JSON list of C-alpha atoms in Angstrom, two decimals:
[
{"chain": "A", "resi": 1403, "resn": "UNK", "atom": "CA", "xyz": [25.79, 24.76, -11.98]},
{"chain": "A", "resi": 1404, "resn": "UNK", "atom": "CA", "xyz": [22.21, 25.97, -11.25]},
{"chain": "A", "resi": 1405, "resn": "UNK", "atom": "CA", "xyz": [21.05, 24.78, -14.65]},
{"chain": "A", "resi": 1406, "resn": "UNK", "atom": "CA", "xyz": [22.56, 21.20, -14.36]},
{"chain": "A", "resi": 1407, "resn": "UNK", "atom": "CA", "xyz": [20.73, 20.99, -10.84]},
{"chain": "A", "resi": 1408, "resn": "UNK", "atom": "CA", "xyz": [17.57, 22.01, -12.26]},
{"chain": "A", "resi": 1409, "resn": "UNK", "atom": "CA", "xyz": [17.75, 19.26, -14.99]},
{"chain": "A", "resi": 1410, "resn": "UNK", "atom": "CA", "xyz": [18.34, 16.71, -12.31]},
{"chain": "A", "resi": 1411, "resn": "UNK", "atom": "CA", "xyz": [15.42, 17.75, -10.33]},
{"chain": "A", "resi": 1412, "resn": "UNK", "atom": "CA", "xyz": [13.37, 17.42, -13.55]},
{"chain": "A", "resi": 1413, "resn": "UNK", "atom": "CA", "xyz": [14.64, 14.18, -14.46]},
{"chain": "A", "resi": 1414, "resn": "UNK", "atom": "CA", "xyz": [13.89, 12.69, -10.95]},
{"chain": "A", "resi": 1415, "resn": "UNK", "atom": "CA", "xyz": [10.34, 14.04, -10.87]},
{"chain": "A", "resi": 1416, "resn": "UNK", "atom": "CA", "xyz": [9.81, 12.35, -14.24]},
{"chain": "A", "resi": 1417, "resn": "UNK", "atom": "CA", "xyz": [11.20, 9.00, -13.06]},
{"chain": "A", "resi": 1418, "resn": "UNK", "atom": "CA", "xyz": [9.35, 9.04, -9.68]},
{"chain": "A", "resi": 1419, "resn": "UNK", "atom": "CA", "xyz": [6.01, 7.92, -10.82]},
{"chain": "A", "resi": 1420, "resn": "UNK", "atom": "CA", "xyz": [7.22, 5.35, -13.06]},
{"chain": "A", "resi": 1421, "resn": "UNK", "atom": "CA", "xyz": [9.32, 3.63, -10.36]},
{"chain": "A", "resi": 1422, "resn": "UNK", "atom": "CA", "xyz": [6.00, 3.72, -8.02]},
{"chain": "A", "resi": 1423, "resn": "UNK", "atom": "CA", "xyz": [3.97, 1.97, -10.97]},
{"chain": "A", "resi": 1424, "resn": "UNK", "atom": "CA", "xyz": [6.15, -1.03, -10.90]},
{"chain": "A", "resi": 1425, "resn": "UNK", "atom": "CA", "xyz": [5.37, -1.64, -7.09]},
{"chain": "A", "resi": 1426, "resn": "UNK", "atom": "CA", "xyz": [2.92, -4.10, -5.64]},
{"chain": "A", "resi": 1427, "resn": "UNK", "atom": "CA", "xyz": [0.93, -4.52, -2.69]},
{"chain": "A", "resi": 1428, "resn": "UNK", "atom": "CA", "xyz": [-2.05, -6.46, -1.22]},
{"chain": "A", "resi": 1429, "resn": "UNK", "atom": "CA", "xyz": [-5.28, -5.14, -2.88]},
{"chain": "A", "resi": 1430, "resn": "UNK", "atom": "CA", "xyz": [-8.07, -6.92, -1.14]},
{"chain": "A", "resi": 1431, "resn": "UNK", "atom": "CA", "xyz": [-9.00, -10.09, 0.70]},
{"chain": "A", "resi": 1432, "resn": "UNK", "atom": "CA", "xyz": [-12.00, -12.10, -0.22]},
{"chain": "A", "resi": 1433, "resn": "UNK", "atom": "CA", "xyz": [-14.43, -13.71, 2.53]},
{"chain": "A", "resi": 1434, "resn": "UNK", "atom": "CA", "xyz": [-16.87, -15.98, 1.06]},
{"chain": "A", "resi": 1435, "resn": "UNK", "atom": "CA", "xyz": [-20.54, -16.86, 2.35]},
{"chain": "A", "resi": 1436, "resn": "UNK", "atom": "CA", "xyz": [-23.55, -18.46, 0.97]},
{"chain": "A", "resi": 1437, "resn": "UNK", "atom": "CA", "xyz": [-25.76, -15.44, 1.63]},
{"chain": "A", "resi": 1438, "resn": "UNK", "atom": "CA", "xyz": [-24.68, -11.80, 0.96]},
{"chain": "A", "resi": 1439, "resn": "UNK", "atom": "CA", "xyz": [-27.05, -10.13, 3.74]},
{"chain": "A", "resi": 1440, "resn": "UNK", "atom": "CA", "xyz": [-25.95, -12.61, 6.35]},
{"chain": "A", "resi": 1441, "resn": "UNK", "atom": "CA", "xyz": [-22.25, -11.92, 5.62]},
{"chain": "A", "resi": 1442, "resn": "UNK", "atom": "CA", "xyz": [-23.02, -8.29, 5.87]},
{"chain": "A", "resi": 1443, "resn": "UNK", "atom": "CA", "xyz": [-24.74, -8.80, 9.36]},
{"chain": "A", "resi": 1444, "resn": "UNK", "atom": "CA", "xyz": [-21.84, -11.01, 10.62]},
{"chain": "A", "resi": 1445, "resn": "UNK", "atom": "CA", "xyz": [-19.30, -8.49, 9.60]},
{"chain": "A", "resi": 1446, "resn": "UNK", "atom": "CA", "xyz": [-21.17, -5.72, 11.33]},
{"chain": "A", "resi": 1447, "resn": "UNK", "atom": "CA", "xyz": [-21.54, -7.83, 14.53]},
{"chain": "A", "resi": 1448, "resn": "UNK", "atom": "CA", "xyz": [-18.00, -8.71, 14.59]},
{"chain": "A", "resi": 1449, "resn": "UNK", "atom": "CA", "xyz": [-16.38, -5.32, 13.84]},
{"chain": "A", "resi": 1450, "resn": "UNK", "atom": "CA", "xyz": [-19.00, -2.70, 14.22]},
{"chain": "A", "resi": 1451, "resn": "UNK", "atom": "CA", "xyz": [-18.50, -1.56, 10.46]},
{"chain": "A", "resi": 1452, "resn": "UNK", "atom": "CA", "xyz": [-21.42, -2.20, 8.11]},
{"chain": "A", "resi": 1453, "resn": "UNK", "atom": "CA", "xyz": [-20.27, -3.28, 4.71]},
{"chain": "A", "resi": 1454, "resn": "UNK", "atom": "CA", "xyz": [-21.84, -1.49, 1.62]},
{"chain": "A", "resi": 1455, "resn": "UNK", "atom": "CA", "xyz": [-23.34, -3.46, -1.28]},
{"chain": "A", "resi": 1456, "resn": "UNK", "atom": "CA", "xyz": [-20.79, -3.44, -4.07]},
{"chain": "A", "resi": 1457, "resn": "UNK", "atom": "CA", "xyz": [-22.65, -4.77, -7.04]},
{"chain": "A", "resi": 1458, "resn": "UNK", "atom": "CA", "xyz": [-22.62, -7.94, -9.36]},
{"chain": "A", "resi": 1459, "resn": "UNK", "atom": "CA", "xyz": [-20.18, -9.60, -11.70]},
{"chain": "A", "resi": 1460, "resn": "UNK", "atom": "CA", "xyz": [-21.70, -9.78, -15.13]},
{"chain": "A", "resi": 1461, "resn": "UNK", "atom": "CA", "xyz": [-21.56, -13.26, -16.50]},
{"chain": "A", "resi": 1462, "resn": "UNK", "atom": "CA", "xyz": [-20.67, -14.93, -13.15]},
{"chain": "A", "resi": 1463, "resn": "UNK", "atom": "CA", "xyz": [-22.50, -16.17, -10.21]},
{"chain": "A", "resi": 1464, "resn": "UNK", "atom": "CA", "xyz": [-21.42, -13.68, -7.62]},
{"chain": "A", "resi": 1465, "resn": "UNK", "atom": "CA", "xyz": [-22.07, -10.20, -6.04]},
{"chain": "A", "resi": 1466, "resn": "UNK", "atom": "CA", "xyz": [-20.25, -8.58, -3.36]},
{"chain": "A", "resi": 1467, "resn": "UNK", "atom": "CA", "xyz": [-20.25, -6.25, -0.51]},
{"chain": "A", "resi": 1468, "resn": "UNK", "atom": "CA", "xyz": [-17.10, -4.04, 0.65]},
{"chain": "A", "resi": 1469, "resn": "UNK", "atom": "CA", "xyz": [-15.40, -2.67, 3.54]},
{"chain": "A", "resi": 1470, "resn": "UNK", "atom": "CA", "xyz": [-12.16, -0.26, 3.17]},
{"chain": "A", "resi": 1471, "resn": "UNK", "atom": "CA", "xyz": [-9.05, -1.01, 5.11]},
{"chain": "A", "resi": 1472, "resn": "UNK", "atom": "CA", "xyz": [-5.90, 1.24, 5.63]},
{"chain": "A", "resi": 1473, "resn": "UNK", "atom": "CA", "xyz": [-3.38, 1.79, 2.79]},
{"chain": "A", "resi": 1474, "resn": "UNK", "atom": "CA", "xyz": [-5.82, 1.38, -0.10]},
{"chain": "A", "resi": 1475, "resn": "UNK", "atom": "CA", "xyz": [-6.76, -2.06, 0.65]},
{"chain": "A", "resi": 1476, "resn": "UNK", "atom": "CA", "xyz": [-10.34, -3.40, 1.03]},
{"chain": "A", "resi": 1477, "resn": "UNK", "atom": "CA", "xyz": [-12.33, -6.34, 2.11]},
{"chain": "A", "resi": 1478, "resn": "UNK", "atom": "CA", "xyz": [-14.54, -8.15, -0.41]},
{"chain": "A", "resi": 1479, "resn": "UNK", "atom": "CA", "xyz": [-17.44, -10.21, 0.90]},
{"chain": "A", "resi": 1480, "resn": "UNK", "atom": "CA", "xyz": [-18.34, -12.58, -2.13]},
{"chain": "A", "resi": 1481, "resn": "UNK", "atom": "CA", "xyz": [-21.83, -14.41, -2.22]},
{"chain": "A", "resi": 1482, "resn": "UNK", "atom": "CA", "xyz": [-24.18, -15.82, -4.69]},
{"chain": "A", "resi": 1483, "resn": "UNK", "atom": "CA", "xyz": [-26.36, -13.58, -6.73]},
{"chain": "A", "resi": 1484, "resn": "UNK", "atom": "CA", "xyz": [-30.28, -14.25, -6.32]},
{"chain": "A", "resi": 1485, "resn": "UNK", "atom": "CA", "xyz": [-31.35, -16.61, -9.13]},
{"chain": "A", "resi": 1486, "resn": "UNK", "atom": "CA", "xyz": [-27.82, -17.38, -10.32]},
{"chain": "A", "resi": 1487, "resn": "UNK", "atom": "CA", "xyz": [-28.05, -20.28, -12.73]},
{"chain": "A", "resi": 1488, "resn": "UNK", "atom": "CA", "xyz": [-24.94, -22.15, -11.48]},
{"chain": "A", "resi": 1489, "resn": "UNK", "atom": "CA", "xyz": [-23.62, -21.63, -7.96]},
{"chain": "A", "resi": 1490, "resn": "UNK", "atom": "CA", "xyz": [-20.05, -23.45, -7.17]},
{"chain": "A", "resi": 1491, "resn": "UNK", "atom": "CA", "xyz": [-20.19, -26.19, -4.73]},
{"chain": "A", "resi": 1492, "resn": "UNK", "atom": "CA", "xyz": [-17.64, -24.76, -2.46]},
{"chain": "A", "resi": 1493, "resn": "UNK", "atom": "CA", "xyz": [-19.60, -21.68, -1.43]},
{"chain": "A", "resi": 1494, "resn": "UNK", "atom": "CA", "xyz": [-23.02, -23.37, -0.71]},
{"chain": "A", "resi": 1495, "resn": "UNK", "atom": "CA", "xyz": [-21.91, -24.77, 2.68]},
{"chain": "A", "resi": 1496, "resn": "UNK", "atom": "CA", "xyz": [-20.16, -21.53, 3.89]},
{"chain": "A", "resi": 1497, "resn": "UNK", "atom": "CA", "xyz": [-22.76, -20.12, 6.72]},
{"chain": "A", "resi": 1498, "resn": "UNK", "atom": "CA", "xyz": [-19.95, -18.00, 8.15]},
{"chain": "A", "resi": 1499, "resn": "UNK", "atom": "CA", "xyz": [-17.42, -15.67, 6.54]},
{"chain": "A", "resi": 1500, "resn": "UNK", "atom": "CA", "xyz": [-14.48, -17.56, 5.44]},
{"chain": "A", "resi": 1501, "resn": "UNK", "atom": "CA", "xyz": [-11.19, -16.50, 3.91]},
{"chain": "A", "resi": 1502, "resn": "UNK", "atom": "CA", "xyz": [-11.24, -17.92, 0.30]},
{"chain": "A", "resi": 1503, "resn": "UNK", "atom": "CA", "xyz": [-8.76, -15.73, -1.60]},
{"chain": "A", "resi": 1504, "resn": "UNK", "atom": "CA", "xyz": [-6.80, -12.45, -1.91]},
{"chain": "A", "resi": 1505, "resn": "UNK", "atom": "CA", "xyz": [-5.45, -10.20, -4.46]},
{"chain": "A", "resi": 1506, "resn": "UNK", "atom": "CA", "xyz": [-2.17, -8.34, -5.09]},
{"chain": "A", "resi": 1507, "resn": "UNK", "atom": "CA", "xyz": [-2.51, -4.93, -7.00]},
{"chain": "A", "resi": 1508, "resn": "UNK", "atom": "CA", "xyz": [0.05, -3.86, -9.66]},
{"chain": "A", "resi": 1509, "resn": "UNK", "atom": "CA", "xyz": [0.33, -0.90, -11.79]},
{"chain": "A", "resi": 1510, "resn": "UNK", "atom": "CA", "xyz": [2.20, -2.80, -14.48]},
{"chain": "A", "resi": 1511, "resn": "UNK", "atom": "CA", "xyz": [1.12, -6.55, -14.77]},
{"chain": "A", "resi": 1512, "resn": "UNK", "atom": "CA", "xyz": [3.76, -7.24, -17.39]},
{"chain": "A", "resi": 1513, "resn": "UNK", "atom": "CA", "xyz": [6.72, -6.23, -15.15]},
{"chain": "A", "resi": 1514, "resn": "UNK", "atom": "CA", "xyz": [5.08, -8.02, -12.23]},
{"chain": "A", "resi": 1515, "resn": "UNK", "atom": "CA", "xyz": [4.85, -11.22, -14.45]},
{"chain": "A", "resi": 1516, "resn": "UNK", "atom": "CA", "xyz": [8.52, -10.86, -15.27]},
{"chain": "A", "resi": 1517, "resn": "UNK", "atom": "CA", "xyz": [9.36, -10.69, -11.45]},
{"chain": "A", "resi": 1518, "resn": "UNK", "atom": "CA", "xyz": [7.35, -13.78, -10.84]},
{"chain": "A", "resi": 1519, "resn": "UNK", "atom": "CA", "xyz": [8.69, -15.80, -13.66]},
{"chain": "A", "resi": 1520, "resn": "UNK", "atom": "CA", "xyz": [12.10, -14.99, -12.44]},
{"chain": "A", "resi": 1521, "resn": "UNK", "atom": "CA", "xyz": [11.48, -17.04, -9.31]},
{"chain": "A", "resi": 1522, "resn": "UNK", "atom": "CA", "xyz": [10.06, -19.95, -11.24]},
{"chain": "A", "resi": 1523, "resn": "UNK", "atom": "CA", "xyz": [6.32, -19.24, -10.92]},
{"chain": "A", "resi": 1524, "resn": "UNK", "atom": "CA", "xyz": [4.06, -19.70, -14.08]},
{"chain": "A", "resi": 1525, "resn": "UNK", "atom": "CA", "xyz": [1.34, -17.04, -14.77]},
{"chain": "A", "resi": 1526, "resn": "UNK", "atom": "CA", "xyz": [-1.89, -17.49, -16.64]},
{"chain": "A", "resi": 1527, "resn": "UNK", "atom": "CA", "xyz": [-3.12, -15.20, -19.41]},
{"chain": "A", "resi": 1528, "resn": "UNK", "atom": "CA", "xyz": [-4.67, -12.01, -18.79]},
{"chain": "A", "resi": 1529, "resn": "UNK", "atom": "CA", "xyz": [-8.38, -12.24, -17.97]},
{"chain": "A", "resi": 1530, "resn": "UNK", "atom": "CA", "xyz": [-10.46, -9.07, -18.14]},
{"chain": "A", "resi": 1531, "resn": "UNK", "atom": "CA", "xyz": [-13.12, -8.35, -15.38]},
{"chain": "A", "resi": 1532, "resn": "UNK", "atom": "CA", "xyz": [-15.63, -6.03, -14.54]},
{"chain": "A", "resi": 1533, "resn": "UNK", "atom": "CA", "xyz": [-18.47, -5.21, -11.90]},
{"chain": "A", "resi": 1534, "resn": "UNK", "atom": "CA", "xyz": [-21.65, -3.07, -12.04]},
{"chain": "A", "resi": 1535, "resn": "UNK", "atom": "CA", "xyz": [-21.85, -0.64, -9.18]},
{"chain": "A", "resi": 1536, "resn": "UNK", "atom": "CA", "xyz": [-25.23, 0.20, -7.67]},
{"chain": "A", "resi": 1537, "resn": "UNK", "atom": "CA", "xyz": [-25.13, 3.52, -9.57]},
{"chain": "A", "resi": 1538, "resn": "UNK", "atom": "CA", "xyz": [-24.74, 1.75, -12.87]},
{"chain": "A", "resi": 1539, "resn": "UNK", "atom": "CA", "xyz": [-21.05, 2.86, -13.46]},
{"chain": "A", "resi": 1540, "resn": "UNK", "atom": "CA", "xyz": [-18.66, -0.05, -14.28]},
{"chain": "A", "resi": 1541, "resn": "UNK", "atom": "CA", "xyz": [-15.47, -0.96, -12.67]},
{"chain": "A", "resi": 1542, "resn": "UNK", "atom": "CA", "xyz": [-13.00, -2.54, -14.90]},
{"chain": "A", "resi": 1543, "resn": "UNK", "atom": "CA", "xyz": [-9.75, -4.49, -14.35]},
{"chain": "A", "resi": 1544, "resn": "UNK", "atom": "CA", "xyz": [-7.40, -6.97, -15.78]},
{"chain": "A", "resi": 1545, "resn": "UNK", "atom": "CA", "xyz": [-6.08, -9.97, -13.74]},
{"chain": "A", "resi": 1546, "resn": "UNK", "atom": "CA", "xyz": [-3.90, -13.03, -13.96]},
{"chain": "A", "resi": 1547, "resn": "UNK", "atom": "CA", "xyz": [-3.00, -15.96, -11.60]},
{"chain": "A", "resi": 1548, "resn": "UNK", "atom": "CA", "xyz": [-0.22, -18.33, -10.66]},
{"chain": "A", "resi": 1549, "resn": "UNK", "atom": "CA", "xyz": [-1.10, -21.69, -12.23]},
{"chain": "A", "resi": 1550, "resn": "UNK", "atom": "CA", "xyz": [1.73, -23.88, -10.66]},
{"chain": "A", "resi": 1551, "resn": "UNK", "atom": "CA", "xyz": [1.05, -23.50, -6.91]},
{"chain": "A", "resi": 1552, "resn": "UNK", "atom": "CA", "xyz": [-1.56, -23.14, -4.24]},
{"chain": "A", "resi": 1553, "resn": "UNK", "atom": "CA", "xyz": [-2.31, -20.42, -1.67]},
{"chain": "A", "resi": 1554, "resn": "UNK", "atom": "CA", "xyz": [-1.04, -17.53, -3.95]},
{"chain": "A", "resi": 1555, "resn": "UNK", "atom": "CA", "xyz": [-2.90, -14.59, -4.84]},
{"chain": "A", "resi": 1556, "resn": "UNK", "atom": "CA", "xyz": [-4.26, -13.50, -7.95]},
{"chain": "A", "resi": 1557, "resn": "UNK", "atom": "CA", "xyz": [-2.91, -10.28, -9.33]},
{"chain": "A", "resi": 1558, "resn": "UNK", "atom": "CA", "xyz": [-4.95, -7.38, -10.57]},
{"chain": "A", "resi": 1559, "resn": "UNK", "atom": "CA", "xyz": [-4.43, -4.19, -12.47]},
{"chain": "A", "resi": 1560, "resn": "UNK", "atom": "CA", "xyz": [-7.16, -1.62, -12.25]},
{"chain": "A", "resi": 1561, "resn": "UNK", "atom": "CA", "xyz": [-8.29, 0.21, -15.20]},
{"chain": "A", "resi": 1562, "resn": "UNK", "atom": "CA", "xyz": [-7.15, 3.82, -14.99]},
{"chain": "A", "resi": 1563, "resn": "UNK", "atom": "CA", "xyz": [-10.75, 5.05, -15.26]},
{"chain": "A", "resi": 1564, "resn": "UNK", "atom": "CA", "xyz": [-12.03, 3.04, -12.28]},
{"chain": "A", "resi": 1565, "resn": "UNK", "atom": "CA", "xyz": [-12.09, 4.29, -8.92]},
{"chain": "A", "resi": 1566, "resn": "UNK", "atom": "CA", "xyz": [-10.58, 1.92, -6.52]},
{"chain": "A", "resi": 1567, "resn": "UNK", "atom": "CA", "xyz": [-12.96, 0.34, -4.27]},
{"chain": "A", "resi": 1568, "resn": "UNK", "atom": "CA", "xyz": [-11.18, 1.42, -1.07]},
{"chain": "A", "resi": 1569, "resn": "UNK", "atom": "CA", "xyz": [-11.98, 4.88, -1.80]},
{"chain": "A", "resi": 1570, "resn": "UNK", "atom": "CA", "xyz": [-15.93, 4.52, -1.75]},
{"chain": "A", "resi": 1571, "resn": "UNK", "atom": "CA", "xyz": [-16.24, 1.79, 1.05]},
{"chain": "A", "resi": 1572, "resn": "UNK", "atom": "CA", "xyz": [-17.14, 2.20, 4.60]},
{"chain": "A", "resi": 1573, "resn": "UNK", "atom": "CA", "xyz": [-13.88, 2.84, 6.79]},
{"chain": "A", "resi": 1574, "resn": "UNK", "atom": "CA", "xyz": [-13.03, 2.19, 10.29]},
{"chain": "A", "resi": 1575, "resn": "UNK", "atom": "CA", "xyz": [-11.10, -1.26, 10.06]},
{"chain": "A", "resi": 1576, "resn": "UNK", "atom": "CA", "xyz": [-7.26, -1.83, 9.46]},
{"chain": "A", "resi": 1577, "resn": "UNK", "atom": "CA", "xyz": [-5.37, -4.74, 8.04]},
{"chain": "A", "resi": 1578, "resn": "UNK", "atom": "CA", "xyz": [-2.99, -6.26, 10.69]},
{"chain": "A", "resi": 1579, "resn": "UNK", "atom": "CA", "xyz": [-1.67, -9.52, 8.97]},
{"chain": "A", "resi": 1580, "resn": "UNK", "atom": "CA", "xyz": [-2.17, -11.65, 6.02]},
{"chain": "A", "resi": 1581, "resn": "UNK", "atom": "CA", "xyz": [-0.91, -15.19, 6.85]},
{"chain": "A", "resi": 1582, "resn": "UNK", "atom": "CA", "xyz": [-0.31, -18.19, 4.29]},
{"chain": "A", "resi": 1583, "resn": "UNK", "atom": "CA", "xyz": [0.38, -21.72, 4.98]},
{"chain": "A", "resi": 1584, "resn": "UNK", "atom": "CA", "xyz": [1.77, -24.17, 2.53]},
{"chain": "A", "resi": 1585, "resn": "UNK", "atom": "CA", "xyz": [3.57, -27.51, 2.76]},
{"chain": "A", "resi": 1586, "resn": "UNK", "atom": "CA", "xyz": [6.45, -25.96, 0.82]},
{"chain": "A", "resi": 1587, "resn": "UNK", "atom": "CA", "xyz": [7.13, -22.38, 1.70]},
{"chain": "A", "resi": 1588, "resn": "UNK", "atom": "CA", "xyz": [9.94, -21.71, -0.50]},
{"chain": "A", "resi": 1589, "resn": "UNK", "atom": "CA", "xyz": [8.05, -20.15, -3.45]},
{"chain": "A", "resi": 1590, "resn": "UNK", "atom": "CA", "xyz": [5.76, -18.25, -1.20]},
{"chain": "A", "resi": 1591, "resn": "UNK", "atom": "CA", "xyz": [8.75, -16.90, 0.72]},
{"chain": "A", "resi": 1592, "resn": "UNK", "atom": "CA", "xyz": [10.42, -16.05, -2.63]},
{"chain": "A", "resi": 1593, "resn": "UNK", "atom": "CA", "xyz": [7.42, -14.21, -3.90]},
{"chain": "A", "resi": 1594, "resn": "UNK", "atom": "CA", "xyz": [7.01, -12.40, -0.54]},
{"chain": "A", "resi": 1595, "resn": "UNK", "atom": "CA", "xyz": [10.62, -11.10, -0.68]},
{"chain": "A", "resi": 1596, "resn": "UNK", "atom": "CA", "xyz": [10.64, -10.19, -4.40]},
{"chain": "A", "resi": 1597, "resn": "UNK", "atom": "CA", "xyz": [7.38, -8.04, -4.17]},
{"chain": "A", "resi": 1598, "resn": "UNK", "atom": "CA", "xyz": [7.94, -6.90, -0.57]},
{"chain": "A", "resi": 1599, "resn": "UNK", "atom": "CA", "xyz": [4.42, -7.81, 0.41]},
{"chain": "A", "resi": 1600, "resn": "UNK", "atom": "CA", "xyz": [5.07, -8.38, 4.39]},
{"chain": "A", "resi": 1601, "resn": "UNK", "atom": "CA", "xyz": [3.21, -11.75, 4.65]},
{"chain": "A", "resi": 1602, "resn": "UNK", "atom": "CA", "xyz": [3.40, -13.89, 7.34]},
{"chain": "A", "resi": 1603, "resn": "UNK", "atom": "CA", "xyz": [4.43, -17.46, 5.65]},
{"chain": "A", "resi": 1604, "resn": "UNK", "atom": "CA", "xyz": [4.53, -20.72, 7.56]},
{"chain": "A", "resi": 1605, "resn": "UNK", "atom": "CA", "xyz": [4.93, -24.37, 6.89]},
{"chain": "A", "resi": 1606, "resn": "UNK", "atom": "CA", "xyz": [1.89, -26.53, 7.26]},
{"chain": "A", "resi": 1607, "resn": "UNK", "atom": "CA", "xyz": [0.89, -29.99, 5.86]},
{"chain": "A", "resi": 1608, "resn": "UNK", "atom": "CA", "xyz": [-1.95, -28.43, 3.89]},
{"chain": "A", "resi": 1609, "resn": "UNK", "atom": "CA", "xyz": [-2.61, -24.82, 2.26]},
{"chain": "A", "resi": 1610, "resn": "UNK", "atom": "CA", "xyz": [-4.51, -22.41, 4.51]},
{"chain": "A", "resi": 1611, "resn": "UNK", "atom": "CA", "xyz": [-5.24, -18.72, 4.55]},
{"chain": "A", "resi": 1612, "resn": "UNK", "atom": "CA", "xyz": [-6.01, -16.36, 7.52]},
{"chain": "A", "resi": 1613, "resn": "UNK", "atom": "CA", "xyz": [-6.51, -12.38, 7.56]},
{"chain": "A", "resi": 1614, "resn": "UNK", "atom": "CA", "xyz": [-6.50, -10.37, 10.92]},
{"chain": "A", "resi": 1615, "resn": "UNK", "atom": "CA", "xyz": [-7.88, -7.08, 10.97]},
{"chain": "A", "resi": 1616, "resn": "UNK", "atom": "CA", "xyz": [-8.36, -4.46, 13.76]},
{"chain": "A", "resi": 1617, "resn": "UNK", "atom": "CA", "xyz": [-11.74, -2.96, 13.99]},
{"chain": "A", "resi": 1618, "resn": "UNK", "atom": "CA", "xyz": [-13.82, -0.64, 16.41]},
{"chain": "A", "resi": 1619, "resn": "UNK", "atom": "CA", "xyz": [-14.61, -3.78, 18.36]},
{"chain": "A", "resi": 1620, "resn": "UNK", "atom": "CA", "xyz": [-11.15, -5.08, 18.54]},
{"chain": "A", "resi": 1621, "resn": "UNK", "atom": "CA", "xyz": [-9.12, -7.70, 16.44]},
{"chain": "A", "resi": 1622, "resn": "UNK", "atom": "CA", "xyz": [-10.95, -10.14, 14.27]},
{"chain": "A", "resi": 1623, "resn": "UNK", "atom": "CA", "xyz": [-9.37, -13.08, 12.36]},
{"chain": "A", "resi": 1624, "resn": "UNK", "atom": "CA", "xyz": [-10.77, -14.74, 9.43]},
{"chain": "A", "resi": 1625, "resn": "UNK", "atom": "CA", "xyz": [-9.55, -18.03, 8.54]},
{"chain": "A", "resi": 1626, "resn": "UNK", "atom": "CA", "xyz": [-10.18, -20.45, 5.57]},
{"chain": "A", "resi": 1627, "resn": "UNK", "atom": "CA", "xyz": [-8.53, -22.14, 2.66]},
{"chain": "A", "resi": 1628, "resn": "UNK", "atom": "CA", "xyz": [-7.26, -20.83, -0.85]},
{"chain": "A", "resi": 1629, "resn": "UNK", "atom": "CA", "xyz": [-9.64, -21.03, -3.80]},
{"chain": "A", "resi": 1630, "resn": "UNK", "atom": "CA", "xyz": [-7.83, -18.40, -5.65]}
]
């Protein structure tokens, strides 16, 4: 009897991590602005927490600054690199921090795809990504997106050798709510329930995003529209 109990304990221990690896959660929220230093100063003035420079995205127009939130979530302030050859039109008018997108983390993007396809969502192909940190080390990930609906996040699976940005970014803020508006809330509600993300989903005539955080200077809401 003791031997049987021991076998069951070992089996449960072996299954535990595998089960957790199929879960999804909000990974990060993206605030766009046309000048990174201006974005850092605005965030510090609003919250009392100063974002740290994260690095540049090779082969793309952007660079970022980061702030950690609770529960291994973080904020990415996204802005053009100095001297970038091609800067998208959407970001040039953004003089203040604007919610432009968000990401959901997965430990198994293939299983996450299966969950999304089961509720009628169409997924893009994988897209590898990377970013050079200020110390020269690289962060790497693989992402995919929903191609048949607006306001949805993109999905990211971090390389196992990469340290998650929430572990190396300034702390002091907490994510309170992620709110998503769509004319048709059905698909978003299905995803919210399927992945258990805890979103606030509401019906509006146009797509919109807002993120509420708690900070040393009180609650702050960043609003905008989805670009991811």
